[in-house]
Amino acid sequence: MTIAVRPAIGPPAGTDPGQAGHARQALEARGIVKRFRASGKDVVAVAGVTLSVERGEIYALLGANGSGKSTLIRALSTLLEPDEGTVTVFGLDIRKDELAVKRLINRVSVEASFFKKLSAMENLVYAGRLYGVPASEARIRSRQILVRLGIAVTRHDEPLEKLSRGMQQKVAIARAFLTSPALLLLDEPTTGLDIRSKREVQTFVRDLRDEHDATILLTTHDLDEAERLADRIGVLHEGRLVVEGTAAELMGRHGTRGSLEDVFMSITGRKIDENEPSEIAGER
Amino acid sequence: MIGEVATQAGLAYAFVEREVALMKRYWLWELVWIIYGIVTSLSVAFIGIAAPVISGNAVDPSTTSRFVLYLLVGTIAWRFMGLVFENIAEIIAWERWEGTIEYTFMAPVPRLTHLAGMAAGTIVRAVVFSVTTLFAVMLFIPVDLSHANALSAVTMLAVGTVAFMGLGIASAVFPMLWTEKGLQMAYIVQAVVLLVSGVYYPTSVLPTWLQALSVISPATYVIEGMRRALLDGADLSALWPLVWPALLVGVLSVPIGLRAFIAAERYAKRTGRLKRSG
Ligand SMILES: Nc1ncnc2c1ncn2[C@@H]1O[C@H](COP(=O)(O)OP(=O)(O)OP(=O)(O)O)[C@@H](O)[C@H]1O
Ligand SMILES: [Mg+2]
């Protein structure tokens, strides 16, 4: 793991978030509401989330299945338009400055989504081009990132469908890193990875923040991962952000035996009373 | 300004490169489509050659040869425009199936650039298909191109291609709005256009009410124009009455299609239709 990745993932020219605005907040979401209409019934997937992530911070979102994590991530990455609320990324409004925001962000979804017949390298070069990374540069960087994530060079030019699910997930992570996002949204990035691969990805995420000033918002079902990686943790429950704080703070407040699992169980176990005041200041 | 155009061209090229790479990886399927196209064109041409036998009347060889070319122009030009239409109409459905749609729509690429890139990629494919078909057919059947005006024919096809791009973009909206049945709607549009555009016969043989539809299909003008160019050597000024209606469809359908596409994209992002799972 001594491969120099610094040149591989520095921010490309013109996308320095410093130029985009002087905002200290990398991400600022206010009062996000997202409803879906499915088979005649309204589902409130996100029910008024206010959240901000500071530049250089790693923020982990926890929550039970269906609590709205992926929906929130999609709303933050321009893939869903919120019914209510505003989002700014480094001070840029996600709707008004859509193209500029898109240049600053990238997202990794739970399922690795690729052109299955194309190789990892072809998929990455294509993705790089979409973000203005020249093909020659994309090739060099991709090799470095893939190797660093533990994918041997011999696999880089094989059709992606021949790679295991975990390997595909790593290629998906490489794709996001390749475009040097200032704000990286990771939706369950390590789900389906073995323990070693998980660690490799976690180390890489941390390096990305430490070495390249990236801000990271991730969702996970792995509480150890959240504790190990995140500066702050938020828990979504039925579309609301019900607690937020450092791992230690959360455990102090909710953990009967002082573990994050207790926190999770105690928060997601109870039914939220609509009228119960939220613990988070500023949440409506 | 020039720098901006170069940037956008670079972004659009990503889609061309991707489409070519996909063609290579799916080469066996591409081969199937090419062979299918060749066989269709050949079968239609043989109908022309068999005309004397089928009708029981003697037909002089020059008339037969003209009949064969008449049919071939229809089948090959239709295949070209049909491919352009299909490829573009399938943009959404295809990427949904591959699972890449969210990545494409999240990329910092203006929609116009995205669609221009896809259109360019699709033209590469249509040219490869049509030229291969033409040469393959000429191996089996003598094709008399001695009177052909190639410039007029190519211009006519180019105008038709623009019109079908616009119609394709507009039809790509269906799969965006109806995830389950949108693509089927696009194919029905295409089938109706085939029927009314005089691909294998003059539109005058159609029932009157169908002829009304052929007036609005750009393929009607393009195929008629290409026939006049390739059979009788008509030049562009003689073809102008056929050029302008097809051109008009393109001039209208491209911007309208683009607007509809962008509106549908917003609607999909509001209702969560871009992609559901995960
Ligand atoms: N595109 C959509 N259309 C309709 N309903 C949706 C859509 N996307 C999400 N939902 C609904 O919104 C709710 C929240 O789903 P979401 O995927 O955000 O949860 P999640 O926290 O990511 O869950 P998981 O941990 O299982 O990934 C669910 O009830 C889901 O069915
Ligand atoms: Mg999810």
XYZ file of C-alpha atoms and ligand atoms in Angstrom:
594
model
C 0.000 0.000 0.000
C 2.793 2.415 -0.751
C 1.496 3.451 -4.117
C 1.360 7.185 -4.406
C -2.229 8.148 -5.038
C -1.840 11.819 -4.352
C -1.605 12.794 -8.024
C -4.299 10.279 -8.761
C -7.095 11.957 -6.899
C -6.312 15.616 -6.508
C -9.140 17.896 -7.502
C -9.123 18.617 -11.220
C -8.640 22.176 -12.337
C -11.684 24.396 -12.110
C -13.509 22.281 -9.603
C -11.778 23.473 -6.471
C -14.623 23.919 -4.019
C -12.740 26.942 -2.696
C -13.662 28.736 -5.903
C -17.268 27.668 -5.715
C -17.995 29.614 -2.601
C -16.488 30.468 0.722
C -18.872 28.181 2.545
C -17.372 26.300 5.442
C -20.273 23.897 5.142
C -19.743 21.338 2.420
C -23.379 20.358 2.570
C -26.359 22.144 3.976
C -29.791 20.533 3.724
C -32.788 22.280 5.247
C -36.211 20.814 5.817
C -35.984 18.129 3.156
C -39.280 16.353 2.544
C -39.743 13.628 -0.057
C -43.014 11.794 -0.586
C -43.728 9.052 -3.073
C -47.036 7.910 -4.393
C -47.033 4.144 -4.659
C -50.162 2.124 -5.511
C -52.449 4.992 -4.585
C -50.860 5.570 -1.193
C -48.540 8.342 -0.118
C -45.284 7.252 1.427
C -43.290 9.880 3.266
C -39.740 8.661 2.711
C -37.996 11.737 4.114
C -40.010 13.792 6.565
C -38.200 17.063 7.097
C -34.483 16.483 7.471
C -32.115 19.312 8.301
C -28.495 18.345 8.169
C -25.193 20.009 7.630
C -21.803 18.495 7.025
C -18.661 20.522 7.445
C -15.905 20.605 4.932
C -13.518 17.724 5.598
C -15.957 15.885 7.818
C -16.980 12.242 7.563
C -20.639 11.900 8.504
C -22.363 8.538 8.837
C -26.115 8.099 8.499
C -27.615 5.099 10.215
C -31.171 3.865 10.069
C -33.324 0.798 9.655
C -34.335 -0.494 6.233
C -36.767 1.919 4.672
C -35.891 4.782 6.997
C -35.124 7.047 4.039
C -31.328 6.973 3.800
C -31.090 6.255 0.089
C -33.885 8.682 -0.695
C -32.069 11.422 1.174
C -28.801 10.627 -0.625
C -30.611 10.773 -3.978
C -32.145 14.103 -3.108
C -28.694 15.422 -2.251
C -27.221 14.174 -5.507
C -29.819 15.762 -7.875
C -31.446 12.414 -8.694
C -34.629 13.248 -6.824
C -36.242 16.613 -6.480
C -37.341 17.198 -2.892
C -40.972 18.240 -2.368
C -39.834 20.732 0.228
C -36.567 22.093 1.469
C -33.318 23.384 0.051
C -29.894 21.924 -0.430
C -26.650 23.797 -0.913
C -23.293 22.262 -1.693
C -20.341 24.525 -0.880
C -22.785 27.385 -0.929
C -24.194 26.517 -4.365
C -27.899 25.855 -4.661
C -28.420 22.341 -5.926
C -31.263 23.368 -8.231
C -30.111 26.762 -9.485
C -26.477 25.766 -9.951
C -27.174 22.176 -10.845
C -24.301 21.672 -13.274
C -21.736 23.296 -10.978
C -22.951 21.172 -8.059
C -22.786 18.021 -10.158
C -19.121 18.726 -10.842
C -18.413 18.818 -7.112
C -20.207 15.668 -6.071
C -20.283 11.978 -6.793
C -22.275 9.145 -5.370
C -21.756 5.430 -4.929
C -24.952 3.401 -4.773
C -25.553 0.107 -3.007
C -25.555 -1.825 -6.242
C -22.573 -1.357 -8.547
C -24.136 0.040 -11.704
C -22.040 -0.450 -14.802
C -22.097 -1.366 -18.425
C -21.693 -5.032 -17.627
C -20.034 -6.055 -20.877
C -17.456 -3.285 -20.708
C -14.325 -3.681 -18.629
C -13.586 -1.844 -15.406
C -11.143 0.329 -17.325
C -13.610 1.159 -20.104
C -16.280 2.028 -17.568
C -13.898 4.222 -15.620
C -12.505 6.033 -18.651
C -16.075 6.726 -19.768
C -17.039 8.015 -16.318
C -13.895 10.145 -16.244
C -14.730 11.740 -19.583
C -18.152 12.749 -18.280
C -16.385 14.697 -15.548
C -13.826 16.203 -17.911
C -10.937 13.906 -16.967
C -8.878 13.205 -20.120
C -8.764 9.513 -21.060
C -4.988 9.158 -20.682
C -5.101 10.623 -17.195
C -8.151 8.548 -16.281
C -6.332 5.383 -17.284
C -3.329 6.092 -15.068
C -5.420 7.147 -12.086
C -7.833 4.243 -12.467
C -5.000 1.724 -12.418
C -3.627 3.270 -9.245
C -6.949 3.444 -7.459
C -8.035 -0.069 -8.476
C -4.723 -1.575 -7.394
C -4.884 0.290 -4.144
C -8.374 -1.114 -3.579
C -6.982 -4.590 -4.121
C -8.007 -5.339 -7.708
C -5.127 -6.891 -9.639
C -4.126 -5.268 -12.937
C -5.021 -8.477 -14.793
C -8.699 -7.929 -13.975
C -8.904 -4.331 -15.164
C -9.655 -5.187 -18.773
C -12.075 -8.053 -18.205
C -15.792 -7.500 -18.764
C -17.179 -6.297 -15.455
C -19.805 -9.008 -15.290
C -16.967 -11.487 -14.720
C -15.875 -9.755 -11.532
C -17.335 -10.739 -8.178
C -19.937 -8.500 -6.588
C -17.472 -7.189 -4.052
C -14.955 -6.383 -6.758
C -17.628 -4.578 -8.745
C -18.459 -2.557 -5.670
C -14.805 -1.560 -5.404
C -14.801 -0.494 -9.051
C -17.862 1.626 -8.259
C -15.945 3.251 -5.445
C -12.973 3.786 -7.753
C -15.290 5.463 -10.261
C -16.387 7.982 -7.679
C -12.845 8.627 -6.432
C -11.622 9.095 -9.993
C -13.644 12.247 -10.470
C -12.117 13.812 -7.335
C -15.401 14.851 -5.766
C -15.257 17.548 -3.122
C -18.361 15.966 -1.613
C -18.707 12.223 -1.807
C -22.034 10.528 -1.073
C -21.611 6.848 -0.286
C -24.756 4.742 0.033
C -23.746 1.571 1.861
C -20.321 1.482 0.200
C -19.105 -1.590 2.051
C -22.249 -3.725 2.020
C -21.333 -7.096 0.556
C -17.598 -6.709 0.986
C -15.466 -9.148 2.975
C -13.742 -7.930 6.142
C -10.435 -7.166 4.462
C -12.072 -5.371 1.557
C -14.175 -3.392 3.981
C -11.048 -2.253 5.753
C -9.378 -1.345 2.458
C -12.319 0.780 1.443
C -12.556 2.398 4.867
C -8.859 3.239 4.824
C -9.229 4.698 1.375
C -12.204 6.807 2.383
C -10.274 8.164 5.324
C -7.202 8.867 3.160
C -9.372 10.654 0.661
C -10.536 12.981 3.403
C -7.124 13.378 5.042
C -5.065 13.832 1.892
C -7.517 15.440 -0.488
C -9.772 17.533 1.667
C -12.873 15.609 0.599
C -16.094 15.689 2.581
C -17.911 12.401 2.954
C -21.487 11.512 3.776
C -22.063 7.787 4.006
C -24.845 5.447 4.993
C -24.137 2.115 6.565
C -25.677 -0.761 8.465
C -22.279 -1.572 9.941
C -22.130 0.174 13.294
C -18.425 -0.565 13.748
C -17.782 1.138 10.464
C -19.688 4.207 11.560
C -17.826 4.316 14.833
C -14.439 3.773 13.243
C -14.838 6.148 10.324
C -17.252 8.902 11.156
C -16.616 12.177 12.928
C -20.343 12.475 13.452
C -23.215 10.037 13.266
C -26.882 10.723 12.590
C -29.715 8.249 12.908
C -32.697 8.398 10.564
C -35.927 6.927 11.804
C -39.042 6.958 9.657
C -37.691 9.769 7.561
C -36.569 11.970 10.440
C -33.123 12.633 11.765
C -33.742 11.740 15.387
C -30.270 11.967 16.910
C -26.966 13.327 15.863
C -23.544 13.494 17.483
C -20.175 11.819 17.853
C -20.203 8.107 18.589
C -19.214 8.837 22.181
C -21.990 11.375 22.614
C -24.611 9.009 21.269
C -23.447 6.168 23.461
C -23.424 8.416 26.475
C -26.984 9.503 25.820
C -28.651 6.328 24.598
C -26.435 3.330 25.120
C -27.439 1.419 28.188
C -24.327 -0.737 27.961
C -22.355 1.877 26.089
C -22.483 0.414 22.591
C -23.647 1.914 19.338
C -25.898 -1.089 18.843
C -27.843 -0.149 21.965
C -28.206 3.349 20.639
C -29.533 2.017 17.345
C -31.930 -0.389 19.019
C -33.288 2.111 21.468
C -33.849 4.778 18.801
C -35.253 2.680 16.020
C -37.277 0.464 18.315
C -39.698 3.081 19.509
C -42.458 4.684 17.543
C -41.832 8.359 17.011
C -44.494 10.617 18.437
C -45.248 13.379 15.980
C -45.490 15.917 18.782
C -42.426 14.824 20.656
C -39.839 17.595 20.434
C -36.867 16.630 18.375
C -33.517 16.475 20.083
C -31.874 18.309 17.291
C -31.892 22.017 17.545
C -33.160 23.685 14.426
C -35.109 20.720 13.125
C -38.675 21.460 12.241
C -16.919 30.203 -27.125
C -14.740 27.881 -29.226
C -13.309 26.487 -26.009
C -16.820 25.794 -24.744
C -17.771 24.007 -27.962
C -14.625 21.887 -27.682
C -15.472 21.033 -24.069
C -18.997 19.976 -24.992
C -17.696 17.981 -27.967
C -15.318 16.203 -25.594
C -18.203 15.327 -23.280
C -20.364 14.170 -26.189
C -17.520 12.010 -27.451
C -17.713 10.000 -24.215
C -21.071 8.649 -25.414
C -19.800 7.870 -28.914
C -16.835 5.970 -27.513
C -19.116 4.110 -25.121
C -21.536 3.117 -27.901
C -18.707 1.869 -30.111
C -17.240 -0.116 -27.201
C -20.661 -1.624 -26.524
C -21.053 -2.562 -30.189
C -17.759 -4.438 -29.980
C -18.690 -6.240 -26.781
C -22.134 -7.160 -28.011
C -20.701 -8.067 -31.440
C -22.591 -11.329 -31.669
C -25.904 -9.553 -31.259
C -24.799 -6.857 -33.696
C -23.979 -9.600 -36.177
C -27.451 -11.034 -35.689
C -29.040 -7.634 -36.430
C -26.842 -7.105 -39.482
C -27.648 -10.531 -40.899
C -31.303 -9.983 -40.126
C -31.149 -6.681 -42.019
C -29.365 -8.201 -44.983
C -31.844 -11.051 -45.202
C -34.788 -8.666 -45.026
C -33.377 -6.479 -47.785
C -32.521 -9.466 -49.947
C -35.952 -11.015 -49.528
C -37.598 -7.781 -50.544
C -35.288 -7.455 -53.563
C -36.151 -10.988 -54.651
C -39.812 -10.022 -54.667
C -38.853 -7.491 -57.326
C -36.898 -10.009 -59.330
C -39.806 -12.457 -59.120
C -42.326 -9.889 -60.373
C -42.670 -11.469 -63.844
C -43.146 -14.915 -62.347
C -45.600 -13.769 -59.672
C -47.698 -11.676 -62.053
C -47.484 -14.104 -64.976
C -46.660 -11.254 -67.354
C -43.433 -10.653 -69.169
C -41.589 -7.677 -67.687
C -38.609 -6.240 -69.522
C -35.286 -6.446 -67.627
C -34.859 -2.678 -67.227
C -38.266 -2.410 -65.530
C -37.388 -5.288 -63.233
C -34.083 -3.699 -62.361
C -35.880 -0.435 -61.590
C -38.405 -2.273 -59.425
C -35.607 -3.974 -57.477
C -33.847 -0.684 -56.796
C -37.179 0.899 -55.821
C -37.624 -1.768 -53.141
C -34.003 -1.693 -51.992
C -33.985 2.058 -51.461
C -37.056 1.704 -49.272
C -35.730 -1.128 -47.169
C -32.222 0.262 -46.639
C -33.267 3.881 -46.033
C -35.963 2.728 -43.638
C -33.495 0.558 -41.778
C -31.150 3.524 -41.418
C -33.760 5.914 -40.080
C -35.414 3.178 -38.045
C -32.129 2.424 -36.288
C -31.590 6.081 -35.485
C -35.121 6.314 -34.121
C -34.907 3.091 -32.106
C -31.510 3.763 -30.589
C -32.528 7.199 -29.429
C -35.982 6.155 -28.244
C -34.302 3.390 -26.208
C -31.866 5.713 -24.417
C -33.774 5.585 -21.135
C -34.951 1.991 -21.276
C -31.483 0.707 -22.169
C -29.706 2.486 -19.337
C -32.398 1.402 -16.908
C -31.766 -2.147 -17.944
C -27.974 -1.781 -17.621
C -28.534 -0.037 -14.295
C -26.446 2.988 -15.244
C -29.183 5.561 -15.625
C -28.573 7.370 -12.346
C -24.892 7.769 -13.139
C -25.627 9.241 -16.537
C -28.147 11.709 -15.129
C -25.917 12.649 -12.214
C -22.962 13.490 -14.464
C -22.202 17.176 -15.062
C -23.207 16.983 -18.710
C -25.869 19.259 -20.217
C -28.773 17.220 -21.578
C -28.287 18.604 -25.084
C -24.678 17.407 -25.083
C -25.716 13.995 -23.793
C -28.330 13.562 -26.513
C -26.023 14.900 -29.225
C -23.404 12.353 -28.187
C -25.952 9.536 -28.252
C -27.182 10.679 -31.665
C -23.636 10.688 -33.034
C -23.008 7.207 -31.645
C -26.192 5.991 -33.208
C -25.258 7.379 -36.619
C -21.980 5.470 -36.496
C -23.999 2.311 -35.901
C -26.571 3.046 -38.590
C -23.859 3.784 -41.175
C -22.012 0.552 -40.393
C -25.267 -1.416 -40.662
C -26.531 0.164 -43.867
C -23.250 0.129 -45.755
C -22.691 -3.518 -44.816
C -26.220 -4.363 -45.943
C -25.830 -2.525 -49.228
C -22.577 -4.302 -50.103
C -23.923 -7.671 -49.022
C -27.012 -7.253 -51.207
C -24.875 -6.210 -54.170
C -23.013 -9.523 -53.882
C -26.248 -11.362 -54.616
C -28.132 -9.031 -56.876
C -27.015 -6.673 -59.648
C -27.940 -3.170 -58.515
C -28.123 -0.559 -61.242
C -26.857 2.739 -59.827
C -25.909 4.208 -63.209
C -28.466 7.052 -62.965
C -27.934 7.739 -59.289
C -27.317 11.193 -57.874
C -25.478 10.252 -54.685
C -25.297 13.780 -53.276
C -29.065 14.241 -53.432
C -29.660 10.830 -51.898
C -27.255 11.417 -49.004
C -28.664 14.904 -48.361
C -32.184 13.516 -48.316
C -31.139 10.822 -45.849
C -29.360 13.362 -43.658
C -32.477 15.519 -43.469
C -34.542 12.453 -42.599
C -32.043 11.436 -39.929
C -32.416 14.780 -38.161
C -36.208 14.418 -38.246
C -36.044 10.909 -36.800
C -33.630 12.038 -34.100
C -36.241 14.533 -32.982
C -38.986 11.917 -33.068
C -36.691 9.502 -31.206
C -35.971 12.040 -28.470
C -39.677 12.733 -28.109
C -40.416 8.999 -27.938
C -37.688 8.437 -25.324
C -40.005 10.393 -23.053
C -42.475 7.468 -22.911
C -40.128 5.096 -21.038
C -39.227 7.940 -18.687
C -42.885 8.460 -17.759
C -44.106 4.870 -17.892
C -41.368 2.602 -16.642
C -43.273 -0.563 -17.488
C -44.860 0.136 -20.847
C -43.130 3.180 -22.282
C -40.858 1.389 -24.701
C -43.737 -0.554 -26.165
C -45.415 2.753 -26.986
C -42.291 3.937 -28.809
C -42.249 0.773 -30.917
C -45.890 1.236 -31.845
C -45.108 4.739 -33.071
C -42.368 3.245 -35.218
C -44.601 0.510 -36.632
C -47.267 2.998 -37.672
C -44.651 5.181 -39.349
C -43.445 2.134 -41.310
C -46.942 1.436 -42.544
C -47.756 4.932 -43.718
C -44.412 6.074 -45.142
C -44.405 4.150 -48.399
C -41.341 2.117 -47.581
C -42.228 -0.737 -49.957
C -45.018 0.836 -52.038
C -46.221 4.269 -53.118
C -48.427 5.862 -50.462
C -51.141 6.315 -53.105
C -52.174 2.671 -52.606
C -53.071 3.308 -48.965
C -56.659 3.953 -47.839
C -57.327 7.694 -47.812
C -57.408 8.010 -44.045
C -53.931 6.434 -43.809
C -52.649 8.747 -46.513
C -53.427 11.585 -44.160
C -50.887 10.096 -41.767
C -48.273 9.664 -44.470
C -48.342 13.403 -45.043
C -46.959 13.988 -41.550
C -44.338 11.225 -41.613
C -40.913 12.580 -42.626
C -40.006 9.132 -43.959
C -42.584 9.548 -46.731
C -40.643 12.475 -48.201
C -37.204 11.066 -47.540
C -37.840 7.702 -49.179
C -39.624 9.253 -52.155
C -36.779 11.750 -52.538
C -34.114 9.070 -52.316
C -35.917 7.057 -54.983
C -35.989 10.005 -57.334
C -32.299 10.641 -56.637
C -31.130 7.072 -57.041
C -33.460 5.900 -59.821
C -33.751 9.055 -61.921
C -30.771 11.128 -60.798
C -32.881 14.031 -59.509
C -30.794 16.938 -58.237
C -31.428 18.869 -55.043
C -33.372 21.699 -56.604
C -35.755 19.197 -58.183
C -36.092 17.511 -54.785
C -36.783 20.697 -52.833
C -40.541 20.021 -52.601
C -39.627 16.815 -50.747
C -36.725 18.291 -48.740
C -38.580 21.087 -47.008
C -41.381 19.051 -45.396
C -38.842 16.608 -43.915
C -36.658 19.515 -42.869
C -39.639 21.151 -41.202
C -40.319 18.026 -39.146
C -36.692 18.052 -38.000
C -36.680 21.757 -37.203
C -39.796 21.271 -35.082
C -39.247 17.837 -33.582
C -35.694 18.341 -32.310
C -36.377 21.365 -30.077
C -39.822 20.106 -29.060
C -38.424 16.655 -28.329
C -35.618 18.160 -26.278
C -38.020 20.251 -24.219
C -40.285 17.285 -23.645
C -37.288 15.210 -22.600
C -36.097 17.786 -20.087
C -39.612 18.190 -18.701
C -39.981 14.416 -18.394
C -36.627 14.197 -16.650
C -37.800 16.674 -14.033
C -41.063 14.829 -13.637
C -39.167 11.555 -13.167
C -36.958 13.170 -10.537
C -39.996 14.497 -8.724
C -41.891 11.219 -8.706
C -38.962 8.851 -8.216
C -39.314 7.171 -11.582
C -35.730 7.474 -12.743
C -34.909 4.382 -10.777
C -36.821 2.719 -8.012
C -34.727 0.113 -6.272
C -31.778 0.484 -3.917
N -38.626 5.698 -6.286
C -39.471 5.368 -5.308
N -40.797 5.261 -5.539
C -41.649 4.937 -4.549
N -41.272 4.734 -3.282
C -39.973 4.815 -2.961
C -39.001 5.138 -3.964
N -37.781 5.168 -3.371
C -37.982 4.873 -2.079
N -39.284 4.659 -1.823
C -39.869 4.350 -0.477
O -39.353 5.283 0.448
C -39.063 4.666 1.695
C -37.606 4.887 2.065
O -36.782 4.123 1.205
P -35.191 4.239 1.159
O -34.719 3.429 0.006
O -34.807 5.663 1.199
O -34.758 3.554 2.533
P -33.310 3.171 3.064
O -33.165 3.804 4.392
O -32.281 3.462 2.067
O -33.458 1.606 3.262
P -32.354 0.432 3.120
O -31.610 0.401 4.398
O -33.183 -0.785 2.942
O -31.509 0.752 1.945
C -39.447 3.215 1.515
O -40.747 3.053 2.044
C -39.435 2.996 0.024
O -40.340 2.002 -0.361
Mg -30.910 2.297 0.947
